[in-house]
Coordinates of C-alpha atoms in Angstrom, one line a residue:
M7 CA 0.5 -5.2 -16.7
K8 CA -2.6 -3.1 -16.5
L9 CA -6.0 -4.3 -15.1
A10 CA -9.4 -3.1 -14.3
L11 CA -10.4 -2.7 -10.4
E12 CA -13.3 -4.5 -11.4
D13 CA -11.8 -8.2 -11.7
R14 CA -10.9 -7.7 -8.0
V15 CA -12.8 -5.4 -6.2
P16 CA -17.1 -4.9 -7.2
N17 CA -18.3 -2.5 -8.4
V18 CA -15.2 -0.3 -7.9
S19 CA -14.2 0.7 -11.4
G20 CA -10.3 1.9 -12.2
D21 CA -7.5 1.0 -13.6
A22 CA -4.9 -0.1 -11.4
F23 CA -1.9 -3.0 -11.0
D24 CA -1.4 -5.7 -9.3
L25 CA 0.8 -4.7 -6.4
K26 CA 3.2 -7.9 -6.1
A27 CA 3.8 -8.5 -9.9
W28 CA 4.6 -4.7 -10.0
Y29 CA 7.8 -5.3 -7.6
R30 CA 8.1 -8.1 -9.6
S31 CA 9.0 -6.4 -12.1
W32 CA 11.1 -4.0 -9.7
K33 CA 13.1 -6.8 -8.8
N34 CA 13.8 -7.6 -11.9
S35 CA 14.6 -4.5 -13.8
R36 CA 17.6 -4.3 -11.3
G37 CA 18.6 -7.9 -11.4
G38 CA 17.5 -9.4 -7.7
Q39 CA 15.5 -12.4 -8.5
A40 CA 18.6 -14.2 -5.6
E41 CA 17.2 -12.7 -3.0
S42 CA 13.7 -13.5 -1.5
E43 CA 10.7 -12.1 -1.6
P44 CA 9.7 -9.6 1.5
T45 CA 8.0 -10.3 4.4
H46 CA 5.7 -7.8 4.2
V47 CA 4.2 -4.8 3.5
K48 CA 4.0 -1.4 4.2
V49 CA 2.4 1.7 3.1
E50 CA 1.6 4.9 4.5
A51 CA -0.2 8.0 3.1
V52 CA 0.3 11.4 3.0
D53 CA -2.2 11.8 6.6
E54 CA 0.4 9.3 8.2
F55 CA -2.3 6.6 8.3
Q56 CA -0.2 3.7 8.1
A57 CA -0.6 0.2 7.0
L58 CA 1.6 -2.9 7.6
M59 CA 0.3 -5.9 5.6
S60 CA 2.5 -9.8 5.6
W61 CA 3.2 -10.9 2.1
S62 CA 0.9 -13.3 2.1
E63 CA -2.4 -11.2 3.1
V64 CA -1.5 -8.4 -0.1
D65 CA -2.2 -11.1 -3.0
S66 CA -4.3 -10.4 -4.4
A67 CA -3.7 -6.2 -3.9
L68 CA -4.0 -3.9 -5.9
L69 CA -3.5 0.3 -6.8
L70 CA -5.1 2.4 -8.1
Y71 CA -4.2 5.5 -9.8
A72 CA -7.0 6.6 -12.7
Q73 CA -10.6 6.4 -12.8
D74 CA -12.7 6.8 -16.4
G75 CA -8.9 7.8 -17.8
E76 CA -8.3 10.1 -15.2
P77 CA -5.5 10.0 -12.5
L78 CA -7.8 10.3 -9.1
K79 CA -9.8 12.2 -7.1
K80 CA -10.3 11.1 -4.2
G81 CA -7.3 8.8 -3.2
Y82 CA -4.4 10.6 -5.4
P83 CA -1.6 9.6 -6.5
I84 CA -2.5 5.8 -5.6
R85 CA -5.2 4.0 -3.3
L86 CA -3.9 0.8 -1.8
Y87 CA -6.7 -2.3 -2.2
V88 CA -6.6 -5.4 -0.9
P89 CA -9.9 -7.4 -1.0
D90 CA -9.9 -10.2 0.7
G91 CA -7.8 -8.5 3.6
S92 CA -8.9 -9.0 7.5
S93 CA -9.6 -5.2 7.7
E94 CA -11.4 -2.6 5.7
C95 CA -8.3 0.1 7.3
L96 CA -6.1 -1.7 4.4
N97 CA -7.2 0.2 1.5
V98 CA -5.2 3.4 2.3
K99 CA -5.9 6.0 0.4
S100 CA -3.8 8.4 -1.0
V101 CA -0.6 6.8 -1.5
V102 CA 2.9 8.2 -1.1
H103 CA 5.1 5.7 0.4
I104 CA 5.7 2.1 0.1
W105 CA 8.4 -0.2 1.8
F106 CA 8.5 -3.6 1.1
L107 CA 9.6 -5.4 4.2
H108 CA 12.2 -8.4 4.6
D109 CA 11.7 -8.9 8.4
A110 CA 10.0 -12.2 9.7
L111 CA 9.1 -11.3 13.1
L112 CA 7.2 -9.0 12.7
G113 CA 5.0 -11.6 12.7
E114 CA 1.8 -12.4 9.9
E115 CA -1.7 -9.5 12.0
A116 CA -1.8 -6.6 10.0
T117 CA -1.4 -3.9 11.7
F118 CA -3.0 -0.6 11.1
G119 CA -2.9 3.6 12.4
F120 CA -1.5 6.9 12.2
K121 CA 1.9 7.6 12.9
N122 CA 0.8 10.3 15.8
K123 CA 4.5 11.4 15.8
V124 CA 5.6 14.9 17.5
T125 CA 8.5 16.5 17.9
L126 CA 9.6 18.3 21.1
D127 CA 9.0 21.4 19.4
E128 CA 5.9 20.8 18.4
L129 CA 5.4 20.4 22.2
K130 CA 6.7 23.5 22.4
I131 CA 4.1 26.4 23.1
K132 CA 4.6 29.3 20.4
K133 CA 4.0 32.9 21.3

């Protein structure tokens, strides 16, 4: 399942794996072939940047985990590359959460940005 990143992203080297192949392998290992594939993938970075993409948009998506045989220095622990995605913002660094969603109502348009969720306690002035 290991791929050379430069096979899909010109001028970028590293070790990666195909997102859809990884999902299918994980699903099959759990005996989950009967269920349909997800409609969307959502990823979140350590800084709470999020990207939501339709399943069809991630056909060539890769998860980069190493460069020059070493863990990533920039984008650790893994970095999502969507070489033919609708925006470069879909190439998310420092991915810490991945969700496979089943909700056709989310539509086909990719969305991305920071969570910006602020709690009431965070808004209170601290003395």
